[in-house]
Tab-separated table of C-alpha atoms in Angstrom:
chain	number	residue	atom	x	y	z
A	18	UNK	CA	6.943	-17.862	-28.219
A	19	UNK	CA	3.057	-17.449	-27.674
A	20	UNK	CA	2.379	-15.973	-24.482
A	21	UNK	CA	-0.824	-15.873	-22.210
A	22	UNK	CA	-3.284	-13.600	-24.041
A	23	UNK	CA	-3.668	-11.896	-20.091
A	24	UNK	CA	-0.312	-10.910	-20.110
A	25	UNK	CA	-0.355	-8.702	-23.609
A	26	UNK	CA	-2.951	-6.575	-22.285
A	27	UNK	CA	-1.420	-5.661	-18.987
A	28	UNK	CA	1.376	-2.964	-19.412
A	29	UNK	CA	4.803	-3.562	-17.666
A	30	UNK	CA	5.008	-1.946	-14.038
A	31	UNK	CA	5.333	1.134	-14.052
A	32	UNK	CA	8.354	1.639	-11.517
A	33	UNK	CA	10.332	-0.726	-13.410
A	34	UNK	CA	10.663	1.014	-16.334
A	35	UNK	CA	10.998	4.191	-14.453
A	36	UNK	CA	14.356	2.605	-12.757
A	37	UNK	CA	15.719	2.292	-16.066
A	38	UNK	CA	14.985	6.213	-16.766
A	39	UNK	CA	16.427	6.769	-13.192
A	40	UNK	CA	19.670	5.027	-13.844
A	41	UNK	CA	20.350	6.627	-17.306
A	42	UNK	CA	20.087	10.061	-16.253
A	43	UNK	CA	22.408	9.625	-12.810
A	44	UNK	CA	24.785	7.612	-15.776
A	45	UNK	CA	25.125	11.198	-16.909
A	46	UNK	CA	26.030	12.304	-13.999
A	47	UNK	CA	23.022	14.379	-13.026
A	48	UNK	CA	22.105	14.308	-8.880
A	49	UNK	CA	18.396	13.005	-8.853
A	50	UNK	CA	16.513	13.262	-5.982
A	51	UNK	CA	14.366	10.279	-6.147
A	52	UNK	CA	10.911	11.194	-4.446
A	53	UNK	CA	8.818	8.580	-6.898
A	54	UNK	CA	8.737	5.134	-4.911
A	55	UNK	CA	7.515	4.163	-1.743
A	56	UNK	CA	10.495	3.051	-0.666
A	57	UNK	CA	11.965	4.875	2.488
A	58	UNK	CA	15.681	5.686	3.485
A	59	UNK	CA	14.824	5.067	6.884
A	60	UNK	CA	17.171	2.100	7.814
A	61	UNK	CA	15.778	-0.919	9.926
A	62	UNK	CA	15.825	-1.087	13.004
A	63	UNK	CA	19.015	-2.619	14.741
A	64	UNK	CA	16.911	-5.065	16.943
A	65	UNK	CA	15.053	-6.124	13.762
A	66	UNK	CA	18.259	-7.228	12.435
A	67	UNK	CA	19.638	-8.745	15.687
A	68	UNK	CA	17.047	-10.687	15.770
A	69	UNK	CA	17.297	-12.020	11.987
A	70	UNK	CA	20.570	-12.641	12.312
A	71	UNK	CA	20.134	-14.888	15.759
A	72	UNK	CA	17.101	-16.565	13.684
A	73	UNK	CA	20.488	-18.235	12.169
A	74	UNK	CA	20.679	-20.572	14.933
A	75	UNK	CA	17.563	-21.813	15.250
A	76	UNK	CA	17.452	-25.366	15.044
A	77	UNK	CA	15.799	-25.824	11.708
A	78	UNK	CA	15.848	-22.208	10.509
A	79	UNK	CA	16.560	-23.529	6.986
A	80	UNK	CA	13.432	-25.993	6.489
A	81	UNK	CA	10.366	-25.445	4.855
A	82	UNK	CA	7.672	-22.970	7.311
A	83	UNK	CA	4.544	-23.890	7.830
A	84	UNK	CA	2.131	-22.346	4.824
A	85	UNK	CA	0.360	-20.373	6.912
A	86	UNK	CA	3.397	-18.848	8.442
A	87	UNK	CA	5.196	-19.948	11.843
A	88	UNK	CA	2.656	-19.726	15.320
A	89	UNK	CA	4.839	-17.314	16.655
A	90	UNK	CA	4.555	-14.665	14.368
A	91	UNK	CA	0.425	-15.362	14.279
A	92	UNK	CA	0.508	-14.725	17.787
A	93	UNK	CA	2.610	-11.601	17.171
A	94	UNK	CA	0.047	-10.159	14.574
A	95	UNK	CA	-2.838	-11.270	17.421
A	96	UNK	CA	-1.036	-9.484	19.879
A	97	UNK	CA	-0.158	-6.482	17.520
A	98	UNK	CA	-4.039	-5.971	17.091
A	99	UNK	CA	-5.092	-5.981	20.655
A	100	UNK	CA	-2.688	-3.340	21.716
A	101	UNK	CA	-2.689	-1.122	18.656
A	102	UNK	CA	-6.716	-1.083	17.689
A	103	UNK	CA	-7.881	-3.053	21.029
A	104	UNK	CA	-8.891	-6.330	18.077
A	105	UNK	CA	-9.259	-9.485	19.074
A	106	UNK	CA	-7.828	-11.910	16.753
A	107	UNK	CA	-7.470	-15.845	16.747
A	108	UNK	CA	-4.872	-17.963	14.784
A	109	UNK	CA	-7.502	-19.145	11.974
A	110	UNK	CA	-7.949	-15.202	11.436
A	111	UNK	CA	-4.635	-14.400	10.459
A	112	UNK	CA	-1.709	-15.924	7.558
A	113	UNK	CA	1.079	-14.531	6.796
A	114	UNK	CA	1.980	-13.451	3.541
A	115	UNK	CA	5.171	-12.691	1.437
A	116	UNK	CA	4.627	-8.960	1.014
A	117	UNK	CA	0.894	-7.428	1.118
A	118	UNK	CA	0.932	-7.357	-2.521
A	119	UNK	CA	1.066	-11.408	-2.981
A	120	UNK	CA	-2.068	-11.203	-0.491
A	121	UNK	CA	-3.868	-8.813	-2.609
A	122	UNK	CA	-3.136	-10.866	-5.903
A	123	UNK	CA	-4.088	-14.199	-4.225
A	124	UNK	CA	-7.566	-13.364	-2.658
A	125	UNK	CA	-8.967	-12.682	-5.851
A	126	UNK	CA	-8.522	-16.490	-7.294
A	127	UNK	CA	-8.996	-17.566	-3.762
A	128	UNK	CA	-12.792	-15.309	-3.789
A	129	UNK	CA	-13.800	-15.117	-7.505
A	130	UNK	CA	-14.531	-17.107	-10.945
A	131	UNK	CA	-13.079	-16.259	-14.223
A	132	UNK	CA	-15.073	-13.691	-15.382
A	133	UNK	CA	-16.253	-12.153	-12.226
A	134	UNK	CA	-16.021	-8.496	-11.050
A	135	UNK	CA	-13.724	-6.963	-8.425
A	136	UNK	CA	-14.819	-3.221	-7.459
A	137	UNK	CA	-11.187	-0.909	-7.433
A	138	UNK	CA	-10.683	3.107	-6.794
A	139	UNK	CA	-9.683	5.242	-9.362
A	140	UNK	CA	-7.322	6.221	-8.417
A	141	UNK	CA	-5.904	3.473	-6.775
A	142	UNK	CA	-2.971	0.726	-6.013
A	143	UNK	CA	-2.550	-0.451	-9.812
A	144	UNK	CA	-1.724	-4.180	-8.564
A	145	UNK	CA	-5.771	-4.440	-7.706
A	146	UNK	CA	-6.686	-3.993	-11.137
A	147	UNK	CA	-3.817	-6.525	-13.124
A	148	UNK	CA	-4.250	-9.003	-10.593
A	149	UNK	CA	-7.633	-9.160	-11.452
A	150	UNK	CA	-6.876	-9.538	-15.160
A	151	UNK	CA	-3.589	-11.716	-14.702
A	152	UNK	CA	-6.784	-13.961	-13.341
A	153	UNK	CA	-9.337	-13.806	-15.582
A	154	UNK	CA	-11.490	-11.582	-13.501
A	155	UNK	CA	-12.973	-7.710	-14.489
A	156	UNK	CA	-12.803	-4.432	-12.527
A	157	UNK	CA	-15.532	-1.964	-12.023
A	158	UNK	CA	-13.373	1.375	-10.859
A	159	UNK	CA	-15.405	3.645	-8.528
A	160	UNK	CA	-13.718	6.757	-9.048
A	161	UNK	CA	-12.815	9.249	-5.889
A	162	UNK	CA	-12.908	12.561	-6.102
A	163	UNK	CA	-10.928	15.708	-4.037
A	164	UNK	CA	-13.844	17.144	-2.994
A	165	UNK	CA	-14.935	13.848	-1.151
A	166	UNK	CA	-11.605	13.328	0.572
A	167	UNK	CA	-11.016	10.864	-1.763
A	168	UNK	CA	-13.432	8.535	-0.622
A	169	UNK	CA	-15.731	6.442	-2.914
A	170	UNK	CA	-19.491	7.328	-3.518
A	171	UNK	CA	-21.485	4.145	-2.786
A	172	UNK	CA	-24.492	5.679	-4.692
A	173	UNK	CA	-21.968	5.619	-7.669
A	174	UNK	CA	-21.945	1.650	-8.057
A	175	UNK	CA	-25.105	0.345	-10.098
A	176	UNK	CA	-27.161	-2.114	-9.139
A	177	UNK	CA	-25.922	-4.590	-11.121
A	178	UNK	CA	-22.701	-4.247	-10.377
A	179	UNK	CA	-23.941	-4.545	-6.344
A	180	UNK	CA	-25.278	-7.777	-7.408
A	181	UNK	CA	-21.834	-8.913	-9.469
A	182	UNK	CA	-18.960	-7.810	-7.727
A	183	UNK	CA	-17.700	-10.496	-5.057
A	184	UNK	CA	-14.340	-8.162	-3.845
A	185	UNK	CA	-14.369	-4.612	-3.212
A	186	UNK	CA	-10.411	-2.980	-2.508
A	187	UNK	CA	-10.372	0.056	-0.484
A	188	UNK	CA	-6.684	1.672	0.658
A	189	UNK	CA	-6.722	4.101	3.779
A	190	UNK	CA	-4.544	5.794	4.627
A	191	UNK	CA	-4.283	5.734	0.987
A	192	UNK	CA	-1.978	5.173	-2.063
A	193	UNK	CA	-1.721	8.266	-3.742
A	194	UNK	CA	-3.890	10.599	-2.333
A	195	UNK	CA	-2.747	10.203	1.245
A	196	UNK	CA	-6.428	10.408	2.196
A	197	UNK	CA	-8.032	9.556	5.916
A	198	UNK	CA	-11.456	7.665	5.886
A	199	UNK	CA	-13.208	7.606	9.480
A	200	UNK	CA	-15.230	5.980	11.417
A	201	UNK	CA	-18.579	6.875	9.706
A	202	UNK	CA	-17.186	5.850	5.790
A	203	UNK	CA	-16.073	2.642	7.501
A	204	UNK	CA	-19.280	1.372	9.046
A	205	UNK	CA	-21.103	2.826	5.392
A	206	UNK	CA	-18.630	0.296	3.195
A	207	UNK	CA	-18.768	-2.120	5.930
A	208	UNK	CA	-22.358	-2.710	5.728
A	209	UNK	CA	-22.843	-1.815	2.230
A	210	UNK	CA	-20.511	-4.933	1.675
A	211	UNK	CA	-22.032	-7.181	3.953
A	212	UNK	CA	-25.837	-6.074	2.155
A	213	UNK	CA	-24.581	-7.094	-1.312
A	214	UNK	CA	-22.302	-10.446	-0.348
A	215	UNK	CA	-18.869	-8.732	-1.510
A	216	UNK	CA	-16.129	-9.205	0.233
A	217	UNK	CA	-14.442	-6.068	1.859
A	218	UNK	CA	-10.670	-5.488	1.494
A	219	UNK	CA	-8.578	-2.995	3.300
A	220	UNK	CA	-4.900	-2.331	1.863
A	221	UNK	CA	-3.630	-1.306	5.448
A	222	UNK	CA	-0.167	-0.878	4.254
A	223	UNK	CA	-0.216	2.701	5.342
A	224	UNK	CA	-2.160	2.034	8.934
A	225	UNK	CA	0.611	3.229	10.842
A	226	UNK	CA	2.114	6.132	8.513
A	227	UNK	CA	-0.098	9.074	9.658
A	228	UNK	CA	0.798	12.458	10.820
A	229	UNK	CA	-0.550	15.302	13.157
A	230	UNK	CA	-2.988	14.310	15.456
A	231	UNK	CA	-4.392	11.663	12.844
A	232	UNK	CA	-4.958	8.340	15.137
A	233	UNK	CA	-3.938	5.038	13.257
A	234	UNK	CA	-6.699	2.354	12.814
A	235	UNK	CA	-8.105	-0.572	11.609
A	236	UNK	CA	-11.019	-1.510	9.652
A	237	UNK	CA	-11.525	-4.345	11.849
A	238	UNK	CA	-12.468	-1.880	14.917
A	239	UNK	CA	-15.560	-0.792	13.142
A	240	UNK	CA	-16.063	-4.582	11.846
A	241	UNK	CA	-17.512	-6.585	14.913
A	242	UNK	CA	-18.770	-9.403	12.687
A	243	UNK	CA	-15.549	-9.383	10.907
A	244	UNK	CA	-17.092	-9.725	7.163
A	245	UNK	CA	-13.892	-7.906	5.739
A	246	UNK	CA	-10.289	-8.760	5.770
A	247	UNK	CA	-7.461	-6.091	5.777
A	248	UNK	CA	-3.922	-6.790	4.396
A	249	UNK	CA	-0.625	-5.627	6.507
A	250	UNK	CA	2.986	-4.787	5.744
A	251	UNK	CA	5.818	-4.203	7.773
A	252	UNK	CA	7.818	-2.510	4.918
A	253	UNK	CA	6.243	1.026	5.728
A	254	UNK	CA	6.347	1.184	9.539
A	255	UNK	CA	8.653	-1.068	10.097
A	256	UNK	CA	11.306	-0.005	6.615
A	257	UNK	CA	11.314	-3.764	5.196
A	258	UNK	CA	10.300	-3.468	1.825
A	259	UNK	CA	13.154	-5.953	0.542
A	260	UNK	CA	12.335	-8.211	3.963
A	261	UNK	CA	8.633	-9.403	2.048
A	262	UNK	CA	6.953	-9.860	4.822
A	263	UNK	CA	2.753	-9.289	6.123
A	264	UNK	CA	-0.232	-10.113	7.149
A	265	UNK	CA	-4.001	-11.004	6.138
A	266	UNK	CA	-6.130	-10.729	9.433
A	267	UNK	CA	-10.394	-10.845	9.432
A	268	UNK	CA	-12.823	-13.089	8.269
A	269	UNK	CA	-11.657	-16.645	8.762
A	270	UNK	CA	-13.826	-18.069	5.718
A	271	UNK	CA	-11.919	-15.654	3.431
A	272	UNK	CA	-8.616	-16.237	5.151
A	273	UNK	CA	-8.965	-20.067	4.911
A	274	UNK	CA	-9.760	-19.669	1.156
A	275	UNK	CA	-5.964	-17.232	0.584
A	276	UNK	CA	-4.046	-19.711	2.849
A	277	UNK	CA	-5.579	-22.616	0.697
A	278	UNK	CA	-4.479	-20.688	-2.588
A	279	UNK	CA	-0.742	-20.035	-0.870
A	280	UNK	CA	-0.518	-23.820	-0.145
A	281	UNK	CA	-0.583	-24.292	-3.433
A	282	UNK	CA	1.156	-21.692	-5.170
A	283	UNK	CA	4.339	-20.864	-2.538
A	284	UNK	CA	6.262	-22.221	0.380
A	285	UNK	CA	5.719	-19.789	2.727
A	286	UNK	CA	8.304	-16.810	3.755
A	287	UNK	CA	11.634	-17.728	5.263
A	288	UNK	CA	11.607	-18.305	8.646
A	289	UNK	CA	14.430	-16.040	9.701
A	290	UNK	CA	12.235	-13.531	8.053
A	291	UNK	CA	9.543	-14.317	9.940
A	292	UNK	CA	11.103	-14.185	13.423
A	293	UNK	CA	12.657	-10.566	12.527
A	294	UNK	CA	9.029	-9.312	11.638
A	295	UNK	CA	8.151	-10.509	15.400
A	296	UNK	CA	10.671	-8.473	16.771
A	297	UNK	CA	9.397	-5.548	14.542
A	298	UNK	CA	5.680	-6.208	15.969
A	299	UNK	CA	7.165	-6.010	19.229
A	300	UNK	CA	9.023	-2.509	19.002
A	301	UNK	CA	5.724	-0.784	20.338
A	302	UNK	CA	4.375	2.825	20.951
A	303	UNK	CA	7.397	4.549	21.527
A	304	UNK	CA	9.182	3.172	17.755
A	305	UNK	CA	6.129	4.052	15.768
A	306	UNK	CA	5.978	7.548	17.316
A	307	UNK	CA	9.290	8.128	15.918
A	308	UNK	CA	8.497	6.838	12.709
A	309	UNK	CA	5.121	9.083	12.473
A	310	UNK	CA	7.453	12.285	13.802
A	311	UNK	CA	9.991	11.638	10.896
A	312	UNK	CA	7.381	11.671	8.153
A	313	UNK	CA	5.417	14.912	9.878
A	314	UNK	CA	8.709	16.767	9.737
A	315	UNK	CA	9.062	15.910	6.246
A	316	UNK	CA	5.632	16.402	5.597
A	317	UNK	CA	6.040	20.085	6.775
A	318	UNK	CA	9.077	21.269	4.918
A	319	UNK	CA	7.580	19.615	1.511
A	320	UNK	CA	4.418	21.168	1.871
A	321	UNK	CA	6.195	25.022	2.913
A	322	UNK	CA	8.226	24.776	-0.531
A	323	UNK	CA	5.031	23.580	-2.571
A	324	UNK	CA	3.309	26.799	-1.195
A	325	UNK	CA	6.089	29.027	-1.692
A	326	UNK	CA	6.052	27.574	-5.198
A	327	UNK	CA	2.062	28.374	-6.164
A	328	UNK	CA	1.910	24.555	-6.273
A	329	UNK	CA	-1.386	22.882	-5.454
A	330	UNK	CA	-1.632	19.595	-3.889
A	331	UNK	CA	-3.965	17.627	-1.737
A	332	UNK	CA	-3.833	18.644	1.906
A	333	UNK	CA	-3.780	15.292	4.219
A	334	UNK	CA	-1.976	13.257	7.370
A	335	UNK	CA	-2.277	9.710	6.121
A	336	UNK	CA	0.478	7.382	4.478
A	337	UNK	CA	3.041	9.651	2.978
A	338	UNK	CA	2.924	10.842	-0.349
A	339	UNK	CA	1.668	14.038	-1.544
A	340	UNK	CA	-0.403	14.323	-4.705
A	341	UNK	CA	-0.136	18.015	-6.211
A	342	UNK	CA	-1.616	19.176	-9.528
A	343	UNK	CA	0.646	19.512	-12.308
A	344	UNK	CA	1.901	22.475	-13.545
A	345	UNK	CA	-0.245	24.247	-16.632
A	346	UNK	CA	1.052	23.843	-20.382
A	347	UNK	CA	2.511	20.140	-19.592
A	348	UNK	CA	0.820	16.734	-19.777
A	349	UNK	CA	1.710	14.985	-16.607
A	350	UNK	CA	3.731	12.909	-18.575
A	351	UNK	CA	5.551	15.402	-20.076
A	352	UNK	CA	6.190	17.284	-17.028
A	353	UNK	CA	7.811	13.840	-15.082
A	354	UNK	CA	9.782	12.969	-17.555
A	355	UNK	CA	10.822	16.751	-17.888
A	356	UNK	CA	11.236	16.762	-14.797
A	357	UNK	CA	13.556	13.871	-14.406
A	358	UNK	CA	15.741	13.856	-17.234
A	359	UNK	CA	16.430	17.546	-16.864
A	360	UNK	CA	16.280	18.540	-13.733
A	361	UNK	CA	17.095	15.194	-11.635
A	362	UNK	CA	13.974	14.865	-9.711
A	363	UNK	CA	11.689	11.557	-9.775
A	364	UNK	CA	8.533	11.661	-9.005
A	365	UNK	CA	5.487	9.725	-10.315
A	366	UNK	CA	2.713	10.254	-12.782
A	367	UNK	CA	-1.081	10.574	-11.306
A	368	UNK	CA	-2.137	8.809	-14.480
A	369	UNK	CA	-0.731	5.249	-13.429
A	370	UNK	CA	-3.082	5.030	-10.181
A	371	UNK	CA	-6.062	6.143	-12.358
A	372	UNK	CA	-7.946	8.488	-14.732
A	373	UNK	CA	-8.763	10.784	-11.898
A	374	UNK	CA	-5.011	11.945	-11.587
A	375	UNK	CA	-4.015	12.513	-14.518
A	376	UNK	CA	-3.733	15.900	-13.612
A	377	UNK	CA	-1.466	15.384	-10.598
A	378	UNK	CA	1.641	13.891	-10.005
A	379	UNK	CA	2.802	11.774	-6.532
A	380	UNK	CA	5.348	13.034	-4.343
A	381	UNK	CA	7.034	10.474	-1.922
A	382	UNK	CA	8.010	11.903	1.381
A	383	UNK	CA	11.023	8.423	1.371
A	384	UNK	CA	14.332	10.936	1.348
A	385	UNK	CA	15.367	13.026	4.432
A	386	UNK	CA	14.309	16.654	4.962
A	387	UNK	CA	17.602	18.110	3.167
A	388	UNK	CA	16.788	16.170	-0.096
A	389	UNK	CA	13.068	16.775	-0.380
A	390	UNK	CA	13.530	20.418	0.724
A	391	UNK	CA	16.202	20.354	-2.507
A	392	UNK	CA	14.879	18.429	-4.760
A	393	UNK	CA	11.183	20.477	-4.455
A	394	UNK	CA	13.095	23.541	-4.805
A	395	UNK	CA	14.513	22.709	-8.493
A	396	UNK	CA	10.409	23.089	-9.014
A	397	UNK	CA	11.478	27.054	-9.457
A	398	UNK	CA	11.873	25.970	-13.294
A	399	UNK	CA	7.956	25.587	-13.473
């Protein structure tokens, strides 16, 4: 069968064929320590799933939700905002989504014309880039480097490319690097967007995930006019990957156009989803401490055996992954797979976020401090 021509020159994800590695070597009984996914052993949150499971008796629990998610949970996200980054929100400035990454694809046919630019990192979330193919849109990468904290050089992006690009993705605390931006790289992009007409797009997945004295934020704070939008999840913070369940908040033109897209490719998320992501919202100061104290700790001890083991990585306190270099004599690729199939530890390859890493590989702080503390150590063989 012919397929769309988009699809044959996008490559399969990534993780998904890495599962299928993963499963064949623990088939063979080897013990792999799986530190490649962002996918955290942390379990949810009992009240989270109290209140999913009393969502059950909600008159009408089962019927279609409204498209741009159920009031409730708006007001939740409002409310979030206000107390976490002191953000005022109003219902037309917020929909929910099904997951962040369903956000992220749909504002690009919601923003852009076949044919148009979107401005990525390299390296970056891979989903920016094949969303913007999957639609018939290009991507100018701006590549970040280690010696500018990972953060993108304006002065890189040409003039033309100021005058053609209508999105521009940024990710902080970010996916892979784990880098910070502040307050001065936010106002820079912020009004370096709003000069050239391109709409600014935080991936706040990570917001919440930082270590250390690192303070959590929002692009909004430094946004007054609101000209961006950022994206939220509550599968980091909040351990809900499988729930699919966030948040677009900012510019209400831009948010009108996603919701209007959503309408008319999905339903909305299930409500008892939605009510259970209210109670998450609601869990406050004290939860997310905990959460940010868990991923220190394990922060700490995977950094101590990287040391002890002459490996270099990235020093950071946001999201929490750790991107080291690889070791020298191996490809990156050859060293992961290595790596895996010998020696039971996953981890991921720099080179599927971007050029930039190829030379690295990620580290994903999502097992407790026992199993990254082992599963670094079998690193002795390099």
């Amino acid at each position: 069968m012919r397929t769309n021509n988009r699809i044959d020159k996008i490559k399969e994800y990534h993780f998904k064929n890495l599962d299928i590695i993963k499963n064949q070597v623990i088939s063979t009984g080897i013990d792999v320590v799986d530190l490649s996914i962002g996918d955290s052993n942390i379990p949810v949150d009992n009240r989270i799933i109290e209140a999913l499971k009393n969502s059950f008796l909600k008159d009408g629990f089962n019927k279609y939700p409204p498209y741009e998610g159920i009031n409730e949970l708006k007001e939740a996200v409002i409310k979030y905002y206000k107390s976490r980054y002191d953000v005022e929100l109003d219902l037309d400035e917020v929909v929910i989504l099904i997951g962040s990454k369903e956000g992220i694809n749909n504002i690009i046919p919601a923003i852009c014309d076949i044919g148009e630019y979107i401005i990525a990192p390299n390296p970056g979330y891979p989903v920016y880039a094949t969303s913007a193919s999957l639609w018939g849109c290009n991507t100018y990468k701006v590549d970040l480097y280690e010696e500018d904290g990972f953060l993108p050089r304006m002065e890189d992006i040409s003039d033309e490319m100021k005058k053609a690009a209508k999105l521009f993705f940024i990710n902080y605390p970010n996916n892979p690097t784990g880098a910070i931006a502040n307050e001065k790289f936010y106002k820079e992009i912020i009004e370096f967007c709003k000069n050239n007409e391109i709409l600014l797009c935080n991936d706040g997945a990570y917001n919440e995930i930082v270590q250390g004295d690192t303070k959590t934020s929002s692009i909004l704070q430094f946004d007054k006019e609101k000209t961006s939008i950022e994206f939220g999840s509550l599968s980091k913070p909040y351990n809900m990957t499988g729930f699919r369940i966030g948040y677009a908040v900012g510019n209400k033109e831009a948010i009108r156009a996603l919701a209007k897209i959503k309408s008319n490719v999905d339903s909305g998320q299930f409500k008892p989803i939605q009510y259970a992501a209210i109670e998450a919202l609601s869990l406050g100061e004290e939860y997310l401490s905990q959460i940010q104290k868990i991923y220190s700790e394990r922060r700490e001890i995977a950094e101590k055996v990287l040391k002890e083991k002459n490996i270099e990585f990235f020093e950071t306190t946001g999201a929490f992954y750790i991107l080291a270099k690889t070791p020298k004599g191996y490809t990156t690729k050859e060293f992961c797979e290595e790596l895996l199939r010998k020696h039971g530890v996953a981890v991921a390859q720099g080179g599927i976020f971007g050029t930039v890493t190829e030379g690295y590989f990620r580290i994903a702080l999502t097992q407790d401090k026992e199993r990254i503390y082992e599963g670094l150590n079998r690193l002795d063989r390099y």
